[in-house]
């Protein structure tokens, strides 16, 4: 980067509200021991404007410096890492969540800023800007870039500061993929080779850290190419040894890929649906699907996890019938349990584990419904019952099923069959989106006791039959409240004959 461009960039960064605010809060004598480092600096260099998290390094006493700044900035002060000396200030001038800025202060590692930078992960993260406002630093403009970070930013490259950087903190191997996917950078060949060699080391990292990086990685709209790289270099199998048995496992005539190849392909199709929307006549459900995905920031990564693991149970449930046909009876249930276990291991929240389990558990339902539909047996009532059982997250089952079917070949992909399948999925979307059929009902409108009192009848099969008919009427939207249910119950009571 040219001398002038660096100068302009430095001025722009020093004027950024969070940096300017901090500079106002500290005297000159302190500024000269303060450096902006890490992701914020990298992102400014990439031209990003809305940077919310800043990392600073100082050789000053961290405790005193952050207490003083917290008071002047009316910021909340949180000790993040006592051992490594990292303290966070959370500033929220407008009191709004989206205006929140976090300033992380770390104690300088080593004798000076150069030594500190040499201990960091990747060259693009190993730069520092001195906050003195004076033209100091190696380049003469307050910039410290000892490992060629600016050059690597220009060529969009993730390069380890040194081979030992990855060994010192093995989580950095996962960070390489996460940063690559979120920034759209390529992992440099030597760095990738080191990751391939050292991938076992990732198991030394705490589950919470793996979880955090993995979810950030999968939240990227274009993570698939990096996922394939992770698989090729063995990192996925180290993290999820369960996938070994899926590799090379043939699946019979409905599929052209082995179980693992099919799972990766499902994840690829799911990612492109999340990014580009649904295809064909299902495009009319794009807006509502997107709104559902956006409701919860973890939905994207969770759906990709569900795609990767939706057939985990296949190795354990594979069987051959006398005609030599392959079957995986009950694999949906087995896969759901296994995926739940994996998510538990990587410390996913209970609600996330339940969501993935639910999607996987029911991912075959639209396919089974298609068989019923083609035989003329599928009723709207059955579809609504299914959606109510799955609950408000049913759109996840539909999106997962579409990717799964898209990733299958063989006779199941015949045009005619696919047409029926899309019609079923279209009806399910319509019931979810337009009819709100996924809302789990709090309970029946009337209890058996209510019925017996209102109709003056004794316990018996008539009560059960009436309750089922009332439930059907409610599913079909013919009754909505208790009064309507009582009226219908009285009418049915007069006409109902029990066999
Ligand atoms: N860092 C490191 N090794 C790690 C984690 C962090 O060397 N395992 C260093 C890097 O210099 C990094 C900085 O600490 O830039 C801040 O880390 P973090 O906030 O986790 O990530 P960012 O690089 O800021 O990236 P992002 O903005 O995407 O969070």
XYZ file of C-alpha atoms and ligand atoms in Angstrom:
528
model
C 0.000 0.000 0.000
C 1.334 3.416 -0.889
C 2.598 5.901 1.668
C -0.309 8.297 0.987
C -2.929 5.562 1.134
C -1.564 4.361 4.487
C -1.677 7.904 5.849
C -5.278 8.351 4.751
C -6.256 5.009 6.229
C -4.591 5.870 9.533
C -6.490 9.160 9.753
C -9.752 7.453 8.896
C -9.228 4.872 11.649
C -8.264 7.487 14.239
C -11.472 9.377 13.384
C -13.694 6.270 13.753
C -16.098 7.048 16.639
C -14.916 4.235 18.925
C -11.230 5.064 18.474
C -11.769 8.832 18.734
C -13.832 8.312 21.884
C -11.051 6.264 23.451
C -8.379 8.766 22.434
C -10.378 11.556 24.142
C -10.533 9.481 27.303
C -6.783 8.886 27.702
C -3.924 11.353 28.149
C -1.094 11.638 25.579
C 1.312 9.760 27.814
C -0.950 6.692 27.717
C -1.674 6.886 23.967
C 1.898 6.126 23.109
C 1.568 2.746 24.815
C -1.678 1.876 23.091
C -2.081 -0.005 19.774
C -5.110 -0.981 17.744
C -4.669 -4.614 16.594
C -6.590 -7.633 15.316
C -9.813 -7.921 13.371
C -10.871 -4.253 13.543
C -7.639 -3.100 11.958
C -7.889 -5.840 9.334
C -11.499 -4.934 8.556
C -10.712 -1.201 8.262
C -7.971 -2.089 5.769
C -10.569 -4.072 3.814
C -12.711 -0.954 3.618
C -15.376 -1.976 6.149
C -17.025 0.935 7.943
C -19.293 -0.580 10.574
C -16.726 -2.274 12.807
C -18.270 -2.991 16.231
C -15.443 -4.801 18.091
C -12.013 -3.359 18.699
C -8.882 -4.983 20.129
C -6.187 -2.895 21.780
C -2.835 -3.888 23.175
C -1.024 -1.962 25.844
C 2.123 -2.230 27.911
C 0.414 -0.194 30.674
C -1.154 -1.639 33.788
C -4.359 -3.091 32.320
C -6.356 -2.872 35.518
C -5.719 0.865 36.050
C -6.063 1.817 32.384
C -9.397 0.054 31.879
C -10.874 1.336 35.163
C -10.021 4.903 34.182
C -11.421 4.501 30.659
C -14.564 2.736 31.907
C -15.319 5.679 34.159
C -14.717 8.326 31.491
C -16.706 6.428 28.843
C -19.471 5.272 31.222
C -18.687 1.775 29.985
C -19.319 -1.603 31.600
C -16.067 -3.360 32.453
C -15.760 -7.157 32.196
C -12.667 -9.250 32.879
C -12.642 -11.712 29.942
C -9.491 -13.666 30.576
C -7.642 -13.261 33.824
C -4.740 -15.526 32.827
C -4.005 -13.773 29.500
C -5.033 -10.367 30.773
C -7.944 -9.367 28.573
C -10.485 -6.813 29.812
C -13.550 -5.696 27.843
C -15.292 -2.328 27.987
C -18.832 -2.293 26.645
C -19.919 1.181 25.591
C -23.520 1.820 24.733
C -23.935 5.563 24.373
C -27.469 5.439 22.899
C -28.572 2.573 25.113
C -29.468 0.610 21.970
C -28.196 -2.892 21.340
C -27.152 -2.097 17.764
C -25.069 0.876 18.983
C -23.049 -1.320 21.298
C -19.294 -1.090 20.843
C -16.873 -3.393 22.590
C -13.289 -2.430 23.296
C -11.042 -5.341 24.331
C -7.765 -4.475 26.014
C -5.011 -7.078 26.163
C -1.736 -6.976 28.009
C 1.176 -6.849 25.574
C 2.689 -10.326 25.105
C 6.476 -10.144 25.051
C 8.838 -7.229 25.312
C 7.330 -4.971 22.663
C 4.645 -4.739 19.976
C 6.768 -6.670 17.455
C 7.063 -9.627 19.773
C 3.358 -9.403 20.546
C 2.490 -9.505 16.835
C 4.806 -12.448 16.210
C 2.720 -14.504 18.671
C -0.558 -13.924 16.804
C -2.356 -16.289 14.432
C -2.375 -15.037 10.836
C -0.465 -12.301 9.037
C -3.649 -10.332 8.307
C -4.330 -10.273 12.061
C -0.720 -9.515 13.030
C -0.652 -5.785 12.339
C -0.807 -2.876 14.776
C -1.568 0.825 14.525
C -0.012 3.059 17.120
C -2.517 5.475 18.669
C -0.061 8.280 19.373
C -1.354 10.101 16.316
C 2.272 10.558 15.351
C 4.017 9.033 12.406
C 5.912 6.315 14.250
C 6.254 2.593 13.562
C 8.181 0.499 11.118
C 6.611 2.134 8.062
C 6.867 5.594 9.562
C 3.100 6.056 9.709
C 2.216 4.353 12.948
C 1.832 1.009 11.183
C 3.460 -2.164 12.366
C 3.198 -4.927 9.811
C 6.207 -7.191 10.339
C 4.750 -10.281 8.555
C 3.360 -8.765 5.384
C -0.272 -8.625 6.532
C -1.166 -5.790 4.154
C 0.198 -7.769 1.198
C -1.786 -10.826 2.246
C -4.913 -8.710 2.580
C -4.384 -7.477 -0.957
C -4.072 -11.025 -2.307
C -6.824 -12.268 0.039
C -4.631 -14.854 1.716
C -4.794 -16.539 5.118
C -1.204 -17.302 6.114
C -0.020 -18.468 9.543
C 2.441 -16.040 11.120
C 4.713 -19.081 11.519
C 4.133 -22.863 11.461
C 4.341 -22.986 15.257
C 1.452 -20.440 15.524
C -0.987 -23.252 14.775
C 0.610 -25.624 17.272
C 0.610 -23.021 20.037
C -3.152 -22.666 19.816
C -4.672 -25.485 17.705
C -8.025 -23.699 17.544
C -6.331 -21.421 15.031
C -6.627 -24.254 12.482
C -10.392 -23.935 12.674
C -10.068 -20.147 12.673
C -8.224 -20.390 9.345
C -11.345 -21.913 7.749
C -13.672 -19.507 9.553
C -11.689 -16.442 8.521
C -11.311 -17.833 5.002
C -15.067 -18.395 4.680
C -16.154 -15.091 6.230
C -13.596 -12.973 4.364
C -13.574 -14.981 1.126
C -9.802 -15.566 1.467
C -7.771 -18.541 0.334
C -5.710 -20.522 2.816
C -2.079 -20.420 1.697
C -0.553 -23.797 0.709
C 2.000 -24.176 3.549
C -0.586 -23.143 6.121
C -3.053 -25.698 4.732
C -0.386 -28.375 4.723
C 0.413 -27.672 8.373
C -3.298 -27.925 9.204
C -3.510 -31.292 7.405
C -0.532 -32.539 9.396
C -1.618 -31.206 12.748
C -5.412 -31.565 12.538
C -5.548 -34.018 15.503
C -4.393 -31.132 17.679
C -7.801 -29.462 17.447
C -9.026 -31.898 20.116
C -6.909 -30.059 22.693
C -9.171 -27.002 22.320
C -12.094 -26.463 24.662
C -15.502 -27.544 23.315
C -16.932 -24.034 23.750
C -14.216 -22.501 21.577
C -14.704 -25.149 18.879
C -18.434 -24.548 19.007
C -18.014 -20.811 18.636
C -15.665 -20.999 15.634
C -17.642 -23.767 13.961
C -20.907 -21.851 14.195
C -19.294 -18.653 12.901
C -17.787 -20.681 10.073
C -21.085 -22.285 9.078
C -22.935 -18.971 9.349
C -20.918 -17.699 6.355
C -23.014 -17.719 3.164
C -20.245 -19.425 1.168
C -18.667 -21.937 3.507
C -19.000 -25.063 1.375
C -15.669 -24.921 -0.468
C -13.903 -24.552 2.886
C -15.962 -27.398 4.343
C -14.674 -29.637 1.569
C -11.119 -28.503 2.348
C -11.703 -29.272 6.029
C -12.925 -32.719 5.072
C -9.971 -33.384 2.750
C -7.417 -32.423 5.354
C -9.030 -34.714 7.928
C -10.193 -31.980 10.290
C -13.896 -32.901 9.989
C -13.204 -36.520 10.821
C -11.092 -35.566 13.813
C -13.940 -33.414 15.108
C -16.668 -35.895 14.154
C -15.240 -39.445 14.032
C -18.809 -40.698 13.446
C -18.514 -39.765 9.761
C -15.849 -42.410 9.092
C -18.450 -45.177 8.763
C -20.442 -43.071 6.291
C -17.506 -42.831 3.911
C -17.718 -45.351 1.081
C -21.028 -46.800 2.310
C -23.165 -47.513 -0.791
C -26.856 -46.709 -0.666
C -28.723 -48.611 -3.336
C -30.614 -47.490 -6.383
C -32.076 -44.226 -5.030
C -28.629 -42.669 -4.707
C -25.625 -42.090 -6.912
C -23.263 -41.122 -4.060
C -22.046 -42.907 -0.923
C -23.602 -41.773 2.371
C -20.930 -39.187 3.187
C -20.709 -37.850 -0.374
C -24.485 -37.474 -0.331
C -24.346 -35.669 3.048
C -21.784 -33.152 1.757
C -23.875 -32.617 -1.357
C -26.970 -32.062 0.816
C -25.057 -29.434 2.802
C -23.985 -27.768 -0.461
C -27.537 -27.594 -1.793
C -28.869 -26.368 1.517
C -26.291 -23.585 1.590
C -27.201 -22.487 -1.922
C -30.907 -22.473 -0.990
C -30.129 -20.285 2.035
C -28.100 -17.950 -0.168
C -30.027 -17.915 -3.468
C -33.507 -19.018 -2.446
C -35.757 -21.905 -3.475
C -36.135 -22.854 -7.114
C -39.008 -23.660 -9.492
C -42.545 -22.917 -8.393
C -41.397 -22.938 -4.753
C -39.844 -19.459 -5.243
C -43.103 -17.983 -3.941
C -42.087 -19.217 -0.465
C -38.707 -17.467 -0.514
C -39.685 -14.382 1.478
C -41.327 -16.355 4.289
C -38.491 -18.913 4.427
C -35.902 -16.162 4.588
C -37.834 -14.355 7.331
C -37.911 -17.608 9.309
C -34.135 -18.139 8.811
C -33.340 -14.556 9.816
C -35.394 -14.761 13.025
C -32.589 -16.635 14.748
C -28.897 -16.087 13.933
C -28.031 -19.733 14.618
C -30.603 -21.143 12.199
C -28.172 -21.047 9.217
C -25.329 -22.957 10.887
C -27.788 -25.367 12.507
C -29.425 -26.204 9.178
C -26.025 -26.928 7.655
C -25.192 -29.178 10.608
C -28.521 -30.960 10.113
C -27.668 -31.458 6.417
C -24.258 -32.918 7.246
C -25.619 -35.285 9.883
C -29.102 -36.146 8.582
C -27.939 -39.662 7.579
C -25.596 -40.378 10.501
C -27.784 -43.325 11.476
C -27.450 -45.073 8.107
C -24.374 -47.218 8.877
C -26.098 -48.701 11.934
C -29.452 -49.328 10.251
C -28.361 -50.650 6.835
C -29.935 -53.939 5.759
C -30.386 -55.988 2.584
C -33.662 -57.683 1.662
C -33.798 -61.071 -0.121
C -33.873 -59.271 -3.500
C -30.592 -57.538 -2.631
C -32.250 -54.141 -2.161
C -30.606 -51.815 0.424
C -32.756 -50.399 3.242
C -32.110 -48.056 6.151
C -35.213 -48.601 8.254
C -35.449 -46.133 11.131
C -32.346 -44.190 10.052
C -34.133 -40.864 10.523
C -34.683 -41.579 14.227
C -31.165 -43.013 14.688
C -29.584 -40.028 12.870
C -31.549 -37.576 15.010
C -30.255 -39.202 18.213
C -26.659 -39.351 16.948
C -26.693 -35.690 15.811
C -28.067 -34.711 19.212
C -25.129 -36.511 20.846
C -22.579 -34.727 18.641
C -24.083 -31.334 19.388
C -24.025 -32.145 23.073
C -20.330 -32.991 22.786
C -19.519 -29.634 21.206
C -21.515 -27.869 23.928
C -24.389 -26.661 21.760
C -27.307 -25.163 23.664
C -30.189 -27.520 24.426
C -32.555 -25.561 22.186
C -30.128 -25.944 19.239
C -29.781 -29.677 19.862
C -33.563 -30.052 19.943
C -34.049 -28.110 16.707
C -31.527 -30.183 14.748
C -32.904 -33.400 16.216
C -36.447 -32.418 15.226
C -35.502 -31.550 11.623
C -33.552 -34.773 11.161
C -36.169 -36.911 12.874
C -38.811 -35.802 10.342
C -36.684 -35.227 7.242
C -38.118 -38.285 5.438
C -41.753 -37.293 6.057
C -42.251 -35.283 2.816
C -40.868 -38.264 0.847
C -43.216 -40.690 2.605
C -46.101 -38.269 2.052
C -45.253 -38.224 -1.654
C -45.774 -42.008 -1.795
C -49.158 -41.606 -0.113
C -50.032 -38.713 -2.444
C -49.249 -40.739 -5.543
C -51.548 -43.509 -4.276
C -54.282 -40.922 -3.615
C -54.096 -41.437 0.155
C -52.649 -38.143 1.365
C -55.173 -35.950 3.145
C -54.825 -32.327 4.227
C -55.701 -33.464 7.726
C -52.688 -35.795 7.773
C -50.399 -32.999 6.593
C -51.689 -30.619 9.253
C -51.320 -33.276 11.945
C -47.707 -33.794 10.837
C -46.924 -30.068 10.876
C -48.442 -29.659 14.317
C -46.317 -32.524 15.593
C -43.134 -30.920 14.220
C -44.137 -27.497 15.537
C -43.128 -23.955 14.560
C -39.771 -25.104 13.189
C -41.379 -27.178 10.415
C -39.891 -25.004 7.657
C -36.506 -26.500 8.623
C -37.801 -29.983 7.770
C -38.953 -28.761 4.358
C -35.669 -27.000 3.539
C -33.645 -30.020 4.697
C -35.836 -32.452 2.768
C -35.494 -30.397 -0.434
C -31.690 -30.449 -0.171
C -31.717 -34.171 0.651
C -33.906 -35.062 -2.336
C -31.889 -32.735 -4.579
C -28.714 -34.561 -3.567
C -30.162 -38.000 -4.374
C -30.042 -39.573 -7.796
C -31.324 -42.896 -9.053
C -34.917 -43.820 -9.668
C -36.200 -41.584 -6.857
C -35.286 -38.620 -8.998
C -37.599 -39.510 -11.897
C -39.269 -36.378 -13.202
C -42.746 -37.633 -12.499
C -41.935 -38.535 -8.926
C -40.180 -35.203 -8.380
C -43.191 -33.291 -9.678
C -45.399 -35.038 -7.075
C -42.820 -34.401 -4.385
C -42.665 -30.663 -5.151
C -46.465 -30.501 -5.096
C -46.502 -32.076 -1.637
C -43.781 -29.702 -0.385
C -45.641 -26.760 -1.910
C -48.810 -27.758 -0.014
C -46.802 -28.115 3.197
C -45.305 -24.626 2.705
C -48.773 -23.250 2.085
C -50.134 -24.869 5.246
C -47.202 -23.525 7.300
C -47.088 -20.017 5.899
C -50.675 -19.209 4.921
C -52.625 -21.327 7.360
C -50.300 -21.185 10.383
C -50.645 -24.962 10.662
C -47.434 -25.388 12.625
C -48.575 -23.666 15.783
C -48.555 -26.240 18.499
C -51.965 -26.182 20.127
C -52.002 -25.642 23.879
C -54.418 -28.557 24.295
C -57.910 -29.641 23.235
C -60.686 -27.043 23.336
C -62.759 -29.392 25.510
C -61.779 -32.159 27.884
C -63.617 -35.470 28.193
C -65.046 -34.249 31.482
C -66.391 -31.058 29.785
C -68.110 -33.198 27.164
C -69.663 -35.562 29.692
C -71.013 -32.641 31.738
C -72.327 -30.688 28.739
C -74.008 -33.656 27.083
C -74.883 -35.483 30.261
C -73.290 -38.734 29.119
C -71.219 -41.392 30.878
C -67.592 -42.294 30.159
C -67.262 -44.625 27.168
C -66.206 -44.902 23.524
C -68.634 -42.137 22.515
C -66.584 -39.577 24.481
C -63.338 -40.572 22.758
C -64.958 -40.545 19.323
C -66.472 -37.099 19.890
C -63.103 -35.723 21.070
C -61.392 -36.980 17.894
C -64.096 -35.480 15.665
C -63.761 -32.156 17.486
C -60.002 -32.226 16.941
C -60.491 -32.908 13.203
C -62.933 -30.004 12.973
C -60.442 -27.738 14.659
C -57.621 -28.777 12.297
C -59.880 -28.021 9.345
C -60.657 -24.595 10.836
C -64.380 -25.364 11.338
C -64.217 -24.553 15.055
C -61.922 -22.114 16.833
C -63.142 -21.761 20.406
C -64.868 -23.544 23.263
C -68.322 -22.273 22.352
C -67.999 -23.511 18.780
C -66.714 -26.856 20.076
C -69.718 -27.247 22.409
C -72.199 -26.421 19.624
C -70.591 -28.961 17.311
C -70.415 -31.568 20.095
C -74.171 -31.217 20.701
C -74.928 -31.551 16.989
C -72.642 -34.579 16.608
C -74.081 -36.188 19.742
C -77.537 -36.233 18.161
C -76.421 -37.794 14.880
C -73.476 -39.966 15.918
C -74.070 -43.676 15.828
C -71.406 -45.888 17.269
C -70.698 -49.117 15.512
N -5.828 -14.063 18.049
C -4.849 -15.037 17.898
N -5.168 -16.351 18.117
C -6.419 -16.706 18.487
C -7.413 -15.740 18.640
C -7.087 -14.423 18.407
O -3.721 -14.705 17.551
N -6.707 -17.984 18.703
C -5.467 -12.669 17.850
C -5.532 -12.214 16.399
O -4.562 -11.203 16.220
C -6.923 -11.640 16.306
C -7.089 -10.974 17.636
O -6.391 -11.836 18.555
O -7.040 -10.729 15.239
C -8.516 -10.785 18.078
O -9.169 -12.020 18.103
P -10.725 -12.184 17.856
O -11.434 -11.008 18.396
O -11.107 -13.541 18.299
O -10.886 -12.245 16.284
P -10.721 -11.136 15.195
O -9.478 -11.342 14.415
O -10.935 -9.814 15.833
O -11.798 -11.507 14.150
P -13.323 -11.182 14.156
O -13.405 -9.696 13.954
O -13.813 -11.933 13.000
O -13.815 -11.661 15.470
